[in-house]
Amino acid sequence: MVEVTKVWPSREVERLRIINELNAAKAPRALKGLPDQASVETLALQFIASLRREDYYRHVQAKPISAYRSNPNHPAFDAERAVAFHMQQANIDEAGWLIFLMTHFARRPDTGWLRLQDVYGRRGAGIWDWPTVTADPAAFYEWIAVNWDGIRGAFGNHRKYESLRPTANRSMSRAVADYLQWIGPEGHKAFFVSSVRAAGNNPQTIFDYMYHRMKIISFGRLAKFDYLSLIGRYGLAPIAAGSAYLDGATGPGRGARLLFDGNPISNSANHVLQQKLNDLDVRLKVGMEVMEDALCNWQKSPQRFIHYKG
């Protein structure tokens, strides 16, 4: 076991609170996947790790950000801070476009945002920003077709089936075309305002409304969840996940089944598992973004904490 007091001393009170709540929720055998204290403490650490990731986005947005952090052709470019910079400049379109690119590429532990940086920064020859791409999408698609095999880095672990190859079934050009159509010609702000009006004034309902209407060739369950979670974290729209969206989920679904049934491939229906997650979160008070992330990571190593950073 990792000694969290040595790694995250400021989280010790929260860690102990979560451990106590998990132990209280175990009886009578409600959490069959926590047969001993090692599994309880491992899951608690995964919740802490996920909460830290949520706090990271708040930390990124807390201070003014220099413009060079948003420039993909500057050595100090950082995608997370670039989104925060554009939000501080009230440039919702560029922030939304970057969130799409972040979701499409996903960050790798080894090469970071290098692939995003090469595409967004035109390999050092400009910037494919929102106004440029929307003014002439065909030019962007042609640039990808010419440059795709010279772009550095790689897709993130959760996006390993994507391709920059223009003839691929799930090519980036197709994904971008779908995204432009989904957002519409009036841009992100108008799109989000329209979604709020259509779905009602409830963050979870709005999230769900957009989730089920997102039709992008390469965006399955995880990409949609990640994109909308980032939209909420950065405040582009007043949304938050009210569900772990277990339909189509692999890691989170296995985690929920392992936690409640003691079997990662049990036959429990997703709606039943979701209700149990809702009930558990009444105790834990971590939110569904954290619940989804923590369970996905925990089920990979239920009794030994591994800090997944990718």
PDB file of C-alpha atoms in Angstrom:
ATOM      1  CA  MET A   1       0.000   0.000   0.000  1.00  0.00           C
ATOM      2  CA  VAL A   2       1.090   3.552  -0.709  1.00  0.00           C
ATOM      3  CA  GLU A   3       1.352   5.661   2.414  1.00  0.00           C
ATOM      4  CA  VAL A   4      -0.851   8.583   1.363  1.00  0.00           C
ATOM      5  CA  THR A   5       0.207  10.611   4.398  1.00  0.00           C
ATOM      6  CA  LYS A   6       3.657  10.782   2.816  1.00  0.00           C
ATOM      7  CA  VAL A   7       2.373  11.610  -0.664  1.00  0.00           C
ATOM      8  CA  TRP A   8      -0.776  13.694  -0.084  1.00  0.00           C
ATOM      9  CA  PRO A   9      -0.675  14.827   3.547  1.00  0.00           C
ATOM     10  CA  SER A  10      -3.285  17.532   2.955  1.00  0.00           C
ATOM     11  CA  ARG A  11      -5.781  14.830   1.930  1.00  0.00           C
ATOM     12  CA  GLU A  12      -5.552  12.716   5.065  1.00  0.00           C
ATOM     13  CA  VAL A  13      -8.771  13.973   6.651  1.00  0.00           C
ATOM     14  CA  GLU A  14     -10.726  13.359   3.433  1.00  0.00           C
ATOM     15  CA  ARG A  15      -9.127   9.948   2.968  1.00  0.00           C
ATOM     16  CA  LEU A  16     -10.152   8.871   6.465  1.00  0.00           C
ATOM     17  CA  ARG A  17     -13.672  10.225   5.931  1.00  0.00           C
ATOM     18  CA  ILE A  18     -14.070   8.162   2.748  1.00  0.00           C
ATOM     19  CA  ILE A  19     -12.666   5.051   4.452  1.00  0.00           C
ATOM     20  CA  ASN A  20     -15.174   5.452   7.284  1.00  0.00           C
ATOM     21  CA  GLU A  21     -18.065   5.934   4.869  1.00  0.00           C
ATOM     22  CA  LEU A  22     -17.074   2.894   2.805  1.00  0.00           C
ATOM     23  CA  ASN A  23     -16.818   0.770   5.934  1.00  0.00           C
ATOM     24  CA  ALA A  24     -20.211   1.999   7.102  1.00  0.00           C
ATOM     25  CA  ALA A  25     -21.736   1.212   3.696  1.00  0.00           C
ATOM     26  CA  LYS A  26     -20.362  -2.346   3.634  1.00  0.00           C
ATOM     27  CA  ALA A  27     -22.934  -3.828   6.004  1.00  0.00           C
ATOM     28  CA  PRO A  28     -24.869  -5.949   5.418  1.00  0.00           C
ATOM     29  CA  ARG A  29     -22.659  -7.060   2.501  1.00  0.00           C
ATOM     30  CA  ALA A  30     -23.762  -4.160   0.350  1.00  0.00           C
ATOM     31  CA  LEU A  31     -20.236  -3.752  -1.024  1.00  0.00           C
ATOM     32  CA  LYS A  32     -19.116  -7.300  -1.749  1.00  0.00           C
ATOM     33  CA  GLY A  33     -16.016  -6.114  -3.566  1.00  0.00           C
ATOM     34  CA  LEU A  34     -14.543  -4.744  -0.338  1.00  0.00           C
ATOM     35  CA  PRO A  35     -13.860  -7.950   1.631  1.00  0.00           C
ATOM     36  CA  ASP A  36     -10.986  -6.524   3.652  1.00  0.00           C
ATOM     37  CA  GLN A  37      -9.407  -3.263   4.740  1.00  0.00           C
ATOM     38  CA  ALA A  38      -6.812  -3.341   1.966  1.00  0.00           C
ATOM     39  CA  SER A  39      -9.529  -3.111  -0.689  1.00  0.00           C
ATOM     40  CA  VAL A  40     -11.310  -0.350   1.240  1.00  0.00           C
ATOM     41  CA  GLU A  41      -8.153   1.724   1.534  1.00  0.00           C
ATOM     42  CA  THR A  42      -7.205   1.125  -2.096  1.00  0.00           C
ATOM     43  CA  LEU A  43     -10.581   2.368  -3.298  1.00  0.00           C
ATOM     44  CA  ALA A  44     -10.405   5.342  -0.934  1.00  0.00           C
ATOM     45  CA  LEU A  45      -7.036   6.291  -2.423  1.00  0.00           C
ATOM     46  CA  GLN A  46      -8.480   6.112  -5.936  1.00  0.00           C
ATOM     47  CA  PHE A  47     -11.240   8.486  -4.842  1.00  0.00           C
ATOM     48  CA  ILE A  48      -8.609  10.853  -3.471  1.00  0.00           C
ATOM     49  CA  ALA A  49      -6.619  10.642  -6.708  1.00  0.00           C
ATOM     50  CA  SER A  50      -9.738  11.469  -8.718  1.00  0.00           C
ATOM     51  CA  LEU A  51     -10.638  14.354  -6.412  1.00  0.00           C
ATOM     52  CA  ARG A  52      -7.124  15.722  -6.877  1.00  0.00           C
ATOM     53  CA  ARG A  53      -7.635  15.701 -10.644  1.00  0.00           C
ATOM     54  CA  GLU A  54     -10.818  17.712 -10.202  1.00  0.00           C
ATOM     55  CA  ASP A  55      -8.974  20.157  -7.950  1.00  0.00           C
ATOM     56  CA  TYR A  56      -6.242  20.490 -10.569  1.00  0.00           C
ATOM     57  CA  TYR A  57      -8.654  22.093 -13.032  1.00  0.00           C
ATOM     58  CA  ARG A  58      -9.806  24.552 -10.381  1.00  0.00           C
ATOM     59  CA  HIS A  59      -6.185  25.361  -9.574  1.00  0.00           C
ATOM     60  CA  VAL A  60      -5.388  25.950 -13.254  1.00  0.00           C
ATOM     61  CA  GLN A  61      -8.195  28.503 -13.517  1.00  0.00           C
ATOM     62  CA  ALA A  62      -7.502  30.292 -10.227  1.00  0.00           C
ATOM     63  CA  LYS A  63      -4.793  32.691 -11.477  1.00  0.00           C
ATOM     64  CA  PRO A  64      -4.339  34.866 -14.574  1.00  0.00           C
ATOM     65  CA  ILE A  65      -2.664  32.919 -17.359  1.00  0.00           C
ATOM     66  CA  SER A  66      -0.107  34.307 -19.804  1.00  0.00           C
ATOM     67  CA  ALA A  67      -0.960  34.266 -23.494  1.00  0.00           C
ATOM     68  CA  TYR A  68       2.096  32.205 -24.401  1.00  0.00           C
ATOM     69  CA  ARG A  69       0.572  29.243 -22.535  1.00  0.00           C
ATOM     70  CA  SER A  70      -2.138  29.209 -25.209  1.00  0.00           C
ATOM     71  CA  ASN A  71       0.274  29.340 -28.164  1.00  0.00           C
ATOM     72  CA  PRO A  72       0.876  25.825 -29.537  1.00  0.00           C
ATOM     73  CA  ASN A  73       4.097  27.029 -31.161  1.00  0.00           C
ATOM     74  CA  HIS A  74       5.587  28.202 -27.860  1.00  0.00           C
ATOM     75  CA  PRO A  75       7.613  25.737 -25.722  1.00  0.00           C
ATOM     76  CA  ALA A  76       5.464  26.569 -22.676  1.00  0.00           C
ATOM     77  CA  PHE A  77       2.164  25.643 -24.351  1.00  0.00           C
ATOM     78  CA  ASP A  78      -0.178  23.762 -22.043  1.00  0.00           C
ATOM     79  CA  ALA A  79      -3.591  22.634 -23.274  1.00  0.00           C
ATOM     80  CA  GLU A  80      -5.341  22.827 -19.890  1.00  0.00           C
ATOM     81  CA  ARG A  81      -4.044  26.323 -19.250  1.00  0.00           C
ATOM     82  CA  ALA A  82      -4.802  27.331 -22.833  1.00  0.00           C
ATOM     83  CA  VAL A  83      -8.492  26.582 -22.255  1.00  0.00           C
ATOM     84  CA  ALA A  84      -8.408  28.567 -19.018  1.00  0.00           C
ATOM     85  CA  PHE A  85      -6.684  31.478 -20.788  1.00  0.00           C
ATOM     86  CA  HIS A  86      -9.360  31.633 -23.476  1.00  0.00           C
ATOM     87  CA  MET A  87     -12.106  31.511 -20.848  1.00  0.00           C
ATOM     88  CA  GLN A  88     -10.432  34.393 -19.025  1.00  0.00           C
ATOM     89  CA  GLN A  89     -10.532  36.276 -22.330  1.00  0.00           C
ATOM     90  CA  ALA A  90     -14.227  35.349 -22.767  1.00  0.00           C
ATOM     91  CA  ASN A  91     -13.331  33.440 -25.927  1.00  0.00           C
ATOM     92  CA  ILE A  92     -15.740  30.553 -25.505  1.00  0.00           C
ATOM     93  CA  ASP A  93     -15.357  29.355 -29.082  1.00  0.00           C
ATOM     94  CA  GLU A  94     -11.602  28.806 -28.785  1.00  0.00           C
ATOM     95  CA  ALA A  95     -11.988  27.206 -25.349  1.00  0.00           C
ATOM     96  CA  GLY A  96     -14.630  24.811 -26.671  1.00  0.00           C
ATOM     97  CA  TRP A  97     -12.580  23.966 -29.756  1.00  0.00           C
ATOM     98  CA  LEU A  98      -9.549  23.169 -27.599  1.00  0.00           C
ATOM     99  CA  ILE A  99     -11.637  20.971 -25.321  1.00  0.00           C
ATOM    100  CA  PHE A 100     -12.769  19.049 -28.389  1.00  0.00           C
ATOM    101  CA  LEU A 101      -9.142  18.635 -29.492  1.00  0.00           C
ATOM    102  CA  MET A 102      -8.090  17.569 -25.994  1.00  0.00           C
ATOM    103  CA  THR A 103     -10.822  14.938 -25.975  1.00  0.00           C
ATOM    104  CA  HIS A 104     -10.088  13.776 -29.507  1.00  0.00           C
ATOM    105  CA  PHE A 105      -6.365  13.277 -28.900  1.00  0.00           C
ATOM    106  CA  ALA A 106      -6.267  12.565 -25.125  1.00  0.00           C
ATOM    107  CA  ARG A 107      -3.096  13.219 -23.196  1.00  0.00           C
ATOM    108  CA  ARG A 108      -0.416  10.535 -23.103  1.00  0.00           C
ATOM    109  CA  PRO A 109       1.798  10.027 -20.046  1.00  0.00           C
ATOM    110  CA  ASP A 110       4.910   9.911 -22.250  1.00  0.00           C
ATOM    111  CA  THR A 111       4.406  12.535 -24.980  1.00  0.00           C
ATOM    112  CA  GLY A 112       1.756  14.680 -23.302  1.00  0.00           C
ATOM    113  CA  TRP A 113      -0.108  16.982 -25.695  1.00  0.00           C
ATOM    114  CA  LEU A 114       2.490  16.747 -28.489  1.00  0.00           C
ATOM    115  CA  ARG A 115       0.062  15.400 -31.098  1.00  0.00           C
ATOM    116  CA  LEU A 116      -2.522  18.062 -30.278  1.00  0.00           C
ATOM    117  CA  GLN A 117       0.217  20.705 -30.352  1.00  0.00           C
ATOM    118  CA  ASP A 118       1.445  19.660 -33.798  1.00  0.00           C
ATOM    119  CA  VAL A 119      -2.049  19.737 -35.287  1.00  0.00           C
ATOM    120  CA  TYR A 120      -3.310  22.852 -33.502  1.00  0.00           C
ATOM    121  CA  GLY A 121      -0.051  24.666 -34.264  1.00  0.00           C
ATOM    122  CA  ARG A 122       0.172  23.589 -37.904  1.00  0.00           C
ATOM    123  CA  ARG A 123       3.550  22.019 -37.162  1.00  0.00           C
ATOM    124  CA  GLY A 124       4.949  25.453 -36.386  1.00  0.00           C
ATOM    125  CA  ALA A 125       3.407  27.290 -39.342  1.00  0.00           C
ATOM    126  CA  GLY A 126       0.407  28.991 -37.706  1.00  0.00           C
ATOM    127  CA  ILE A 127      -2.614  27.990 -35.656  1.00  0.00           C
ATOM    128  CA  TRP A 128      -5.689  26.057 -36.656  1.00  0.00           C
ATOM    129  CA  ASP A 129      -7.882  28.121 -34.371  1.00  0.00           C
ATOM    130  CA  TRP A 130     -11.666  28.122 -34.382  1.00  0.00           C
ATOM    131  CA  PRO A 131     -12.162  31.112 -36.728  1.00  0.00           C
ATOM    132  CA  THR A 132      -9.688  29.677 -39.255  1.00  0.00           C
ATOM    133  CA  VAL A 133     -11.139  26.166 -39.249  1.00  0.00           C
ATOM    134  CA  THR A 134     -14.762  27.270 -39.397  1.00  0.00           C
ATOM    135  CA  ALA A 135     -14.040  29.790 -42.161  1.00  0.00           C
ATOM    136  CA  ASP A 136     -12.556  27.098 -44.408  1.00  0.00           C
ATOM    137  CA  PRO A 137     -12.925  23.539 -43.077  1.00  0.00           C
ATOM    138  CA  ALA A 138     -11.761  22.101 -46.405  1.00  0.00           C
ATOM    139  CA  ALA A 139      -8.381  23.770 -45.937  1.00  0.00           C
ATOM    140  CA  PHE A 140      -7.978  22.048 -42.580  1.00  0.00           C
ATOM    141  CA  TYR A 141      -8.954  18.667 -44.023  1.00  0.00           C
ATOM    142  CA  GLU A 142      -6.477  19.122 -46.873  1.00  0.00           C
ATOM    143  CA  TRP A 143      -3.720  20.075 -44.436  1.00  0.00           C
ATOM    144  CA  ILE A 144      -4.359  16.901 -42.423  1.00  0.00           C
ATOM    145  CA  ALA A 145      -4.293  14.833 -45.617  1.00  0.00           C
ATOM    146  CA  VAL A 146      -0.902  16.261 -46.568  1.00  0.00           C
ATOM    147  CA  ASN A 147       0.712  16.329 -43.117  1.00  0.00           C
ATOM    148  CA  TRP A 148      -0.823  13.435 -41.169  1.00  0.00           C
ATOM    149  CA  ASP A 149       2.172  11.087 -41.307  1.00  0.00           C
ATOM    150  CA  GLY A 150       4.583  13.789 -40.091  1.00  0.00           C
ATOM    151  CA  ILE A 151       2.655  14.694 -36.940  1.00  0.00           C
ATOM    152  CA  ARG A 152       4.496  13.721 -33.792  1.00  0.00           C
ATOM    153  CA  GLY A 153       3.221  12.098 -30.623  1.00  0.00           C
ATOM    154  CA  ALA A 154       0.353   9.637 -30.431  1.00  0.00           C
ATOM    155  CA  PHE A 155      -3.245   9.350 -29.366  1.00  0.00           C
ATOM    156  CA  GLY A 156      -3.889   8.772 -25.669  1.00  0.00           C
ATOM    157  CA  ASN A 157      -4.532   5.323 -24.254  1.00  0.00           C
ATOM    158  CA  HIS A 158      -8.307   5.740 -24.390  1.00  0.00           C
ATOM    159  CA  ARG A 159      -8.139   6.947 -28.013  1.00  0.00           C
ATOM    160  CA  LYS A 160      -5.806   4.327 -29.452  1.00  0.00           C
ATOM    161  CA  TYR A 161      -8.230   3.351 -32.227  1.00  0.00           C
ATOM    162  CA  GLU A 162      -8.311   6.840 -33.732  1.00  0.00           C
ATOM    163  CA  SER A 163      -6.307   7.799 -36.796  1.00  0.00           C
ATOM    164  CA  LEU A 164      -5.075  10.876 -38.641  1.00  0.00           C
ATOM    165  CA  ARG A 165      -4.971   8.900 -41.880  1.00  0.00           C
ATOM    166  CA  PRO A 166      -7.466  10.637 -44.202  1.00  0.00           C
ATOM    167  CA  THR A 167      -8.859   7.340 -45.547  1.00  0.00           C
ATOM    168  CA  ALA A 168      -9.522   5.843 -42.104  1.00  0.00           C
ATOM    169  CA  ASN A 169     -13.108   5.067 -41.139  1.00  0.00           C
ATOM    170  CA  ARG A 170     -12.707   7.221 -38.022  1.00  0.00           C
ATOM    171  CA  SER A 171     -10.455   9.894 -39.481  1.00  0.00           C
ATOM    172  CA  MET A 172      -9.922  13.176 -37.707  1.00  0.00           C
ATOM    173  CA  SER A 173     -11.403  15.081 -40.629  1.00  0.00           C
ATOM    174  CA  ARG A 174     -14.689  13.218 -40.220  1.00  0.00           C
ATOM    175  CA  ALA A 175     -14.685  13.868 -36.485  1.00  0.00           C
ATOM    176  CA  VAL A 176     -14.065  17.589 -36.985  1.00  0.00           C
ATOM    177  CA  ALA A 177     -16.786  17.792 -39.636  1.00  0.00           C
ATOM    178  CA  ASP A 178     -19.231  16.158 -37.236  1.00  0.00           C
ATOM    179  CA  TYR A 179     -18.200  18.517 -34.442  1.00  0.00           C
ATOM    180  CA  LEU A 180     -18.648  21.624 -36.585  1.00  0.00           C
ATOM    181  CA  GLN A 181     -22.104  20.440 -37.585  1.00  0.00           C
ATOM    182  CA  TRP A 182     -23.039  19.620 -33.983  1.00  0.00           C
ATOM    183  CA  ILE A 183     -21.992  23.018 -32.605  1.00  0.00           C
ATOM    184  CA  GLY A 184     -23.491  24.888 -35.562  1.00  0.00           C
ATOM    185  CA  PRO A 185     -22.573  28.115 -37.361  1.00  0.00           C
ATOM    186  CA  GLU A 186     -23.428  30.403 -34.438  1.00  0.00           C
ATOM    187  CA  GLY A 187     -20.705  28.891 -32.270  1.00  0.00           C
ATOM    188  CA  HIS A 188     -20.351  27.382 -28.823  1.00  0.00           C
ATOM    189  CA  LYS A 189     -22.050  30.052 -26.741  1.00  0.00           C
ATOM    190  CA  ALA A 190     -25.236  29.964 -28.791  1.00  0.00           C
ATOM    191  CA  PHE A 191     -25.143  26.168 -28.819  1.00  0.00           C
ATOM    192  CA  PHE A 192     -24.844  25.925 -25.037  1.00  0.00           C
ATOM    193  CA  VAL A 193     -27.520  28.561 -24.464  1.00  0.00           C
ATOM    194  CA  SER A 194     -29.847  26.642 -26.766  1.00  0.00           C
ATOM    195  CA  SER A 195     -29.116  23.383 -24.925  1.00  0.00           C
ATOM    196  CA  VAL A 196     -29.864  24.962 -21.549  1.00  0.00           C
ATOM    197  CA  ARG A 197     -33.158  26.319 -22.830  1.00  0.00           C
ATOM    198  CA  ALA A 198     -34.133  22.954 -24.308  1.00  0.00           C
ATOM    199  CA  ALA A 199     -33.109  20.803 -21.341  1.00  0.00           C
ATOM    200  CA  GLY A 200     -34.101  22.962 -18.402  1.00  0.00           C
ATOM    201  CA  ASN A 201     -32.217  24.651 -15.611  1.00  0.00           C
ATOM    202  CA  ASN A 202     -30.612  21.568 -14.066  1.00  0.00           C
ATOM    203  CA  PRO A 203     -26.885  20.831 -14.557  1.00  0.00           C
ATOM    204  CA  GLN A 204     -27.373  17.068 -14.674  1.00  0.00           C
ATOM    205  CA  THR A 205     -30.313  17.247 -17.067  1.00  0.00           C
ATOM    206  CA  ILE A 206     -28.413  19.539 -19.437  1.00  0.00           C
ATOM    207  CA  PHE A 207     -25.388  17.205 -19.350  1.00  0.00           C
ATOM    208  CA  ASP A 208     -27.643  14.271 -20.213  1.00  0.00           C
ATOM    209  CA  TYR A 209     -29.393  16.214 -22.976  1.00  0.00           C
ATOM    210  CA  MET A 210     -26.104  17.013 -24.689  1.00  0.00           C
ATOM    211  CA  TYR A 211     -24.648  13.558 -24.056  1.00  0.00           C
ATOM    212  CA  HIS A 212     -27.442  11.815 -25.931  1.00  0.00           C
ATOM    213  CA  ARG A 213     -27.377  14.290 -28.812  1.00  0.00           C
ATOM    214  CA  MET A 214     -23.651  14.269 -29.477  1.00  0.00           C
ATOM    215  CA  LYS A 215     -23.135  12.463 -32.787  1.00  0.00           C
ATOM    216  CA  ILE A 216     -19.430  12.517 -33.618  1.00  0.00           C
ATOM    217  CA  ILE A 217     -17.893   9.639 -35.559  1.00  0.00           C
ATOM    218  CA  SER A 218     -15.090   8.863 -33.105  1.00  0.00           C
ATOM    219  CA  PHE A 219     -16.833   9.842 -29.870  1.00  0.00           C
ATOM    220  CA  GLY A 220     -18.178   6.873 -28.011  1.00  0.00           C
ATOM    221  CA  ARG A 221     -19.372   6.744 -24.440  1.00  0.00           C
ATOM    222  CA  LEU A 222     -16.041   7.718 -22.819  1.00  0.00           C
ATOM    223  CA  ALA A 223     -15.174  10.572 -25.182  1.00  0.00           C
ATOM    224  CA  LYS A 224     -18.630  12.118 -24.759  1.00  0.00           C
ATOM    225  CA  PHE A 225     -18.366  11.837 -20.992  1.00  0.00           C
ATOM    226  CA  ASP A 226     -14.864  13.342 -20.960  1.00  0.00           C
ATOM    227  CA  TYR A 227     -15.752  16.204 -23.316  1.00  0.00           C
ATOM    228  CA  LEU A 228     -18.851  17.238 -21.389  1.00  0.00           C
ATOM    229  CA  SER A 229     -17.075  16.889 -18.040  1.00  0.00           C
ATOM    230  CA  LEU A 230     -14.421  19.330 -19.283  1.00  0.00           C
ATOM    231  CA  ILE A 231     -17.101  21.701 -20.548  1.00  0.00           C
ATOM    232  CA  GLY A 232     -18.547  21.734 -17.036  1.00  0.00           C
ATOM    233  CA  ARG A 233     -15.186  22.009 -15.258  1.00  0.00           C
ATOM    234  CA  TYR A 234     -14.206  25.082 -17.246  1.00  0.00           C
ATOM    235  CA  GLY A 235     -17.614  26.686 -16.962  1.00  0.00           C
ATOM    236  CA  LEU A 236     -18.503  26.845 -20.659  1.00  0.00           C
ATOM    237  CA  ALA A 237     -21.927  25.515 -19.709  1.00  0.00           C
ATOM    238  CA  PRO A 238     -23.616  24.904 -16.323  1.00  0.00           C
ATOM    239  CA  ILE A 239     -23.441  21.115 -16.489  1.00  0.00           C
ATOM    240  CA  ALA A 240     -22.374  18.190 -14.310  1.00  0.00           C
ATOM    241  CA  ALA A 241     -22.742  14.435 -14.719  1.00  0.00           C
ATOM    242  CA  GLY A 242     -25.613  12.939 -12.777  1.00  0.00           C
ATOM    243  CA  SER A 243     -24.828   9.435 -13.966  1.00  0.00           C
ATOM    244  CA  ALA A 244     -21.752   7.284 -14.564  1.00  0.00           C
ATOM    245  CA  TYR A 245     -23.237   6.368 -17.980  1.00  0.00           C
ATOM    246  CA  LEU A 246     -22.599   2.668 -17.579  1.00  0.00           C
ATOM    247  CA  ASP A 247     -24.206   1.704 -20.897  1.00  0.00           C
ATOM    248  CA  GLY A 248     -21.229   0.968 -23.115  1.00  0.00           C
ATOM    249  CA  ALA A 249     -18.747   1.466 -20.260  1.00  0.00           C
ATOM    250  CA  THR A 250     -15.929  -1.022 -19.775  1.00  0.00           C
ATOM    251  CA  GLY A 251     -13.756   0.015 -16.817  1.00  0.00           C
ATOM    252  CA  PRO A 252     -16.427   1.866 -14.814  1.00  0.00           C
ATOM    253  CA  GLY A 253     -18.924  -0.925 -15.438  1.00  0.00           C
ATOM    254  CA  ARG A 254     -16.462  -3.563 -14.249  1.00  0.00           C
ATOM    255  CA  GLY A 255     -15.658  -1.384 -11.250  1.00  0.00           C
ATOM    256  CA  ALA A 256     -19.304  -0.964 -10.260  1.00  0.00           C
ATOM    257  CA  ARG A 257     -19.985  -4.693 -10.622  1.00  0.00           C
ATOM    258  CA  LEU A 258     -16.884  -5.591  -8.656  1.00  0.00           C
ATOM    259  CA  LEU A 259     -17.781  -3.128  -5.903  1.00  0.00           C
ATOM    260  CA  PHE A 260     -21.407  -4.146  -5.418  1.00  0.00           C
ATOM    261  CA  ASP A 261     -21.428  -7.771  -6.571  1.00  0.00           C
ATOM    262  CA  GLY A 262     -17.850  -8.866  -5.942  1.00  0.00           C
ATOM    263  CA  ASN A 263     -17.722  -9.920  -9.591  1.00  0.00           C
ATOM    264  CA  PRO A 264     -16.601  -7.554 -12.397  1.00  0.00           C
ATOM    265  CA  ILE A 265     -18.636  -9.481 -14.971  1.00  0.00           C
ATOM    266  CA  SER A 266     -21.839  -9.983 -12.977  1.00  0.00           C
ATOM    267  CA  ASN A 267     -25.230  -9.784 -14.670  1.00  0.00           C
ATOM    268  CA  SER A 268     -26.548  -6.812 -12.692  1.00  0.00           C
ATOM    269  CA  ALA A 269     -28.446  -4.336 -14.856  1.00  0.00           C
ATOM    270  CA  ASN A 270     -26.830  -0.961 -15.394  1.00  0.00           C
ATOM    271  CA  HIS A 271     -29.812   0.954 -14.023  1.00  0.00           C
ATOM    272  CA  VAL A 272     -29.631  -1.068 -10.820  1.00  0.00           C
ATOM    273  CA  LEU A 273     -25.912  -0.365 -10.480  1.00  0.00           C
ATOM    274  CA  GLN A 274     -26.489   3.327 -11.139  1.00  0.00           C
ATOM    275  CA  GLN A 275     -29.026   3.557  -8.347  1.00  0.00           C
ATOM    276  CA  LYS A 276     -26.528   1.919  -5.999  1.00  0.00           C
ATOM    277  CA  LEU A 277     -23.898   4.449  -7.111  1.00  0.00           C
ATOM    278  CA  ASN A 278     -26.345   7.257  -6.399  1.00  0.00           C
ATOM    279  CA  ASP A 279     -27.018   5.878  -2.936  1.00  0.00           C
ATOM    280  CA  LEU A 280     -23.298   5.478  -2.242  1.00  0.00           C
ATOM    281  CA  ASP A 281     -22.586   9.026  -3.340  1.00  0.00           C
ATOM    282  CA  VAL A 282     -25.096  10.298  -0.793  1.00  0.00           C
ATOM    283  CA  ARG A 283     -22.494   9.110   1.692  1.00  0.00           C
ATOM    284  CA  LEU A 284     -19.293   9.880  -0.184  1.00  0.00           C
ATOM    285  CA  LYS A 285     -20.329  13.216  -1.753  1.00  0.00           C
ATOM    286  CA  VAL A 286     -17.726  13.004  -4.520  1.00  0.00           C
ATOM    287  CA  GLY A 287     -19.894  13.375  -7.645  1.00  0.00           C
ATOM    288  CA  MET A 288     -20.302  11.100 -10.641  1.00  0.00           C
ATOM    289  CA  GLU A 289     -17.219  12.331 -12.530  1.00  0.00           C
ATOM    290  CA  VAL A 290     -15.070  11.251  -9.591  1.00  0.00           C
ATOM    291  CA  MET A 291     -17.100   8.059  -9.049  1.00  0.00           C
ATOM    292  CA  GLU A 292     -16.681   7.021 -12.681  1.00  0.00           C
ATOM    293  CA  ASP A 293     -12.946   7.750 -12.756  1.00  0.00           C
ATOM    294  CA  ALA A 294     -12.131   6.148  -9.409  1.00  0.00           C
ATOM    295  CA  LEU A 295     -14.035   2.922 -10.085  1.00  0.00           C
ATOM    296  CA  CYS A 296     -12.431   2.586 -13.515  1.00  0.00           C
ATOM    297  CA  ASN A 297      -8.951   2.818 -12.007  1.00  0.00           C
ATOM    298  CA  TRP A 298      -9.695   0.778  -8.889  1.00  0.00           C
ATOM    299  CA  GLN A 299     -10.958  -2.296 -10.752  1.00  0.00           C
ATOM    300  CA  LYS A 300      -7.566  -2.635 -12.460  1.00  0.00           C
ATOM    301  CA  SER A 301      -5.865  -3.238  -9.102  1.00  0.00           C
ATOM    302  CA  PRO A 302      -8.448  -3.623  -6.300  1.00  0.00           C
ATOM    303  CA  GLN A 303      -6.061  -4.257  -3.416  1.00  0.00           C
ATOM    304  CA  ARG A 304      -2.941  -2.321  -4.348  1.00  0.00           C
ATOM    305  CA  PHE A 305      -3.104   1.367  -5.137  1.00  0.00           C
ATOM    306  CA  ILE A 306      -1.651   2.415  -8.490  1.00  0.00           C
ATOM    307  CA  HIS A 307      -1.671   6.090  -9.366  1.00  0.00           C
ATOM    308  CA  TYR A 308      -2.854   6.279 -12.978  1.00  0.00           C
ATOM    309  CA  LYS A 309      -1.865   9.578 -14.585  1.00  0.00           C
ATOM    310  CA  GLY A 310      -2.750   9.039 -18.247  1.00  0.00           C
TER     311      GLY A 310
END
